[in-house]
């Protein structure tokens, strides 16, 4: 996504070119895993929050009550249910369940490369746009989510706010320093 963000995001006028992002995602070859692992879908939600209308990405802080990744920053998403016919449906369903954003209002822009989680899930990142995002109207599922927050894309591509760290048993990964530390699969 980093390469897509740089070509489709303008620092000068703080805008996102959603059509260009969509075209870029559709035109690039997408890596998929050849595995029989369980599947999961996450939504990488691009947005312009009403409270701070700059191009941003929405994140969640996982609850301390969940079984895995407690207290970590994540994208909305989760394991594929039998009722999810495609991974896009999984990511959108999970987004509505976790943050209360209506699934019918999410503009799906495309898919990014499938990747393996530390829990051996084959994860499909779905890039989407949340129009008219009013953070005060979201309905957080407290059983899964402790906090919902956004980070401006300009912060995520600012070299002063990114370091590379060695995470025990997970390798060397970029780490983004925002309201909360963002690292790992996210």
Coordinates of C-alpha atoms in Angstrom, one line a residue:
X1 CA 0.0 0.0 0.0
X2 CA 2.9 2.3 0.6
X3 CA 3.7 2.7 -3.1
X4 CA 0.0 3.2 -3.9
X5 CA -0.4 5.8 -1.2
X6 CA 2.5 7.9 -2.5
X7 CA 1.2 8.0 -6.0
X8 CA -2.4 8.7 -5.1
X9 CA -2.0 11.1 -2.2
X10 CA -1.1 14.8 -2.6
X11 CA 0.7 16.5 0.3
X12 CA 0.2 19.9 -1.3
X13 CA -3.6 19.8 -1.2
X14 CA -4.2 17.0 1.3
X15 CA -6.3 15.0 -1.1
X16 CA -6.8 11.3 -2.1
X17 CA -7.4 10.3 -5.7
X18 CA -9.8 7.4 -5.1
X19 CA -10.2 6.6 -8.8
X20 CA -6.4 6.4 -9.2
X21 CA -6.0 4.2 -6.2
X22 CA -8.7 1.9 -7.5
X23 CA -7.1 1.8 -11.0
X24 CA -3.6 1.2 -9.4
X25 CA -4.9 -1.7 -7.3
X26 CA -6.7 -3.3 -10.3
X27 CA -3.7 -3.0 -12.6
X28 CA -1.1 -4.5 -10.4
X29 CA -0.5 -8.2 -10.0
X30 CA -1.8 -9.4 -6.7
X31 CA 0.2 -11.9 -4.7
X32 CA -1.8 -14.7 -3.1
X33 CA -0.8 -17.5 -0.8
X34 CA -1.2 -21.1 -1.9
X35 CA -2.3 -22.6 1.3
X36 CA -5.0 -24.4 3.0
X37 CA -4.9 -22.1 6.0
X38 CA -7.9 -20.5 7.5
X39 CA -8.7 -17.2 5.9
X40 CA -9.3 -13.7 7.3
X41 CA -10.1 -10.3 5.7
X42 CA -9.2 -6.9 7.0
X43 CA -10.3 -3.5 5.7
X44 CA -7.7 -0.8 5.3
X45 CA -10.1 2.1 5.6
X46 CA -9.1 5.3 4.0
X47 CA -11.1 8.3 5.1
X48 CA -11.5 12.1 5.6
X49 CA -12.8 12.3 9.2
X50 CA -15.2 15.2 9.7
X51 CA -13.4 16.3 12.8
X52 CA -10.0 16.7 10.9
X53 CA -10.8 16.4 7.2
X54 CA -7.3 15.3 5.9
X55 CA -6.7 12.0 4.2
X56 CA -6.3 9.5 6.9
X57 CA -6.5 5.8 7.7
X58 CA -8.7 4.4 10.4
X59 CA -7.3 2.0 13.0
X60 CA -8.7 0.1 16.0
X61 CA -7.1 -0.7 19.2
X62 CA -8.1 -4.3 20.1
X63 CA -9.7 -5.0 23.4
X64 CA -7.9 -6.7 26.2
X65 CA -10.8 -9.2 26.2
X66 CA -10.1 -10.8 22.8
X67 CA -8.3 -14.0 22.4
X68 CA -5.4 -12.8 20.2
X69 CA -3.6 -9.5 19.6
X70 CA -4.8 -8.0 22.8
X71 CA -4.2 -4.2 23.1
X72 CA -2.6 -4.0 19.6
X73 CA -3.5 -1.7 16.8
X74 CA -5.2 -3.3 13.9
X75 CA -7.5 -2.8 10.9
X76 CA -11.1 -3.8 11.3
X77 CA -11.4 -7.4 10.2
X78 CA -11.4 -11.1 11.2
X79 CA -11.8 -14.7 10.3
X80 CA -14.0 -15.7 7.3
X81 CA -17.4 -17.0 8.2
X82 CA -19.2 -19.7 6.3
X83 CA -21.7 -17.0 5.2
X84 CA -18.9 -14.9 3.6
X85 CA -18.8 -15.8 -0.1
X86 CA -15.7 -13.7 -0.8
X87 CA -13.0 -12.0 1.4
X88 CA -14.4 -8.6 0.6
X89 CA -17.6 -9.6 2.3
X90 CA -15.7 -10.8 5.3
X91 CA -13.7 -7.5 5.7
X92 CA -16.9 -5.4 5.3
X93 CA -19.0 -7.5 7.7
X94 CA -16.2 -7.4 10.3
X95 CA -15.9 -3.6 9.9
X96 CA -19.6 -3.1 10.5
X97 CA -19.5 -5.5 13.5
X98 CA -16.4 -3.9 15.1
X99 CA -16.9 -0.1 14.5
X100 CA -20.5 0.2 13.4
X101 CA -19.8 1.8 10.0
X102 CA -22.7 0.7 7.6
X103 CA -21.4 -1.9 5.1
X104 CA -23.5 -0.4 2.3
X105 CA -21.6 2.9 2.5
X106 CA -18.0 1.5 2.1
X107 CA -16.5 2.0 -1.3
X108 CA -14.3 -0.9 -2.0
X109 CA -11.2 0.2 -4.1
X110 CA -9.5 -3.1 -4.4
X111 CA -7.4 -5.8 -2.8
X112 CA -3.8 -5.9 -1.8
X113 CA -1.4 -8.8 -1.5
X114 CA -2.5 -11.7 0.7
X115 CA -0.2 -12.3 3.7
X116 CA 0.3 -14.8 6.5
X117 CA -0.4 -13.7 10.1
X118 CA 1.6 -15.0 13.1
X119 CA -1.6 -17.1 13.9
X120 CA -1.3 -18.8 10.5
X121 CA -4.2 -17.1 8.9
X122 CA -4.1 -16.1 5.2
X123 CA -5.2 -12.5 5.4
X124 CA -6.6 -10.5 2.5
X125 CA -6.3 -6.7 2.9
X126 CA -9.3 -4.9 1.3
X127 CA -8.7 -1.3 0.5
X128 CA -11.8 0.8 1.1
X129 CA -13.0 4.3 1.6
X130 CA -15.3 5.4 4.4
X131 CA -17.2 8.5 3.1
X132 CA -18.6 11.1 5.4
X133 CA -16.8 9.6 8.5
X134 CA -18.1 11.0 11.7
X135 CA -16.1 9.4 14.5
X136 CA -18.8 10.3 17.0
X137 CA -21.4 8.2 15.2
X138 CA -19.4 5.0 15.1
X139 CA -20.8 2.3 17.3
X140 CA -17.7 0.5 18.7
X141 CA -18.1 -3.2 19.7
X142 CA -16.5 -3.0 23.2
X143 CA -16.0 -6.8 23.3
X144 CA -13.6 -6.6 20.4
X145 CA -12.4 -3.0 20.2
X146 CA -11.1 -0.6 22.9
X147 CA -10.7 2.4 20.7
X148 CA -11.2 3.7 17.2
X149 CA -8.8 6.4 15.9
X150 CA -7.5 7.8 12.6
X151 CA -4.0 8.8 11.6
X152 CA -3.3 11.2 8.8
X153 CA -1.5 9.6 5.8
X154 CA 1.0 12.5 5.9
X155 CA 2.1 11.2 9.3
X156 CA 2.4 7.6 8.1
X157 CA 4.7 8.6 5.2
X158 CA 6.8 11.1 7.3
X159 CA 10.2 9.5 7.7
X160 CA 10.6 11.2 11.1
X161 CA 7.6 9.1 12.4
X162 CA 8.8 5.7 11.1
X163 CA 11.5 3.5 12.5
X164 CA 12.6 0.0 11.7
X165 CA 12.6 -2.3 14.7
X166 CA 13.4 -5.9 15.4
X167 CA 10.3 -7.6 17.0
X168 CA 11.1 -10.8 18.8
X169 CA 10.3 -13.8 16.7
X170 CA 8.6 -11.6 14.1
X171 CA 11.6 -10.1 12.3
X172 CA 12.5 -6.6 11.4
X173 CA 9.4 -4.5 10.6
X174 CA 8.6 -0.8 10.0
X175 CA 7.1 0.8 13.1
X176 CA 4.9 3.9 12.8
X177 CA 4.7 6.2 15.8
X178 CA 1.3 7.8 16.1
X179 CA -1.2 8.0 18.9
X180 CA -0.4 4.3 19.4
X181 CA 2.5 2.3 18.0
X182 CA 1.5 0.7 14.7
X183 CA 3.5 -2.4 13.6
X184 CA 3.3 -6.0 12.4
X185 CA 0.7 -7.1 9.9
X186 CA -1.1 -3.8 10.3

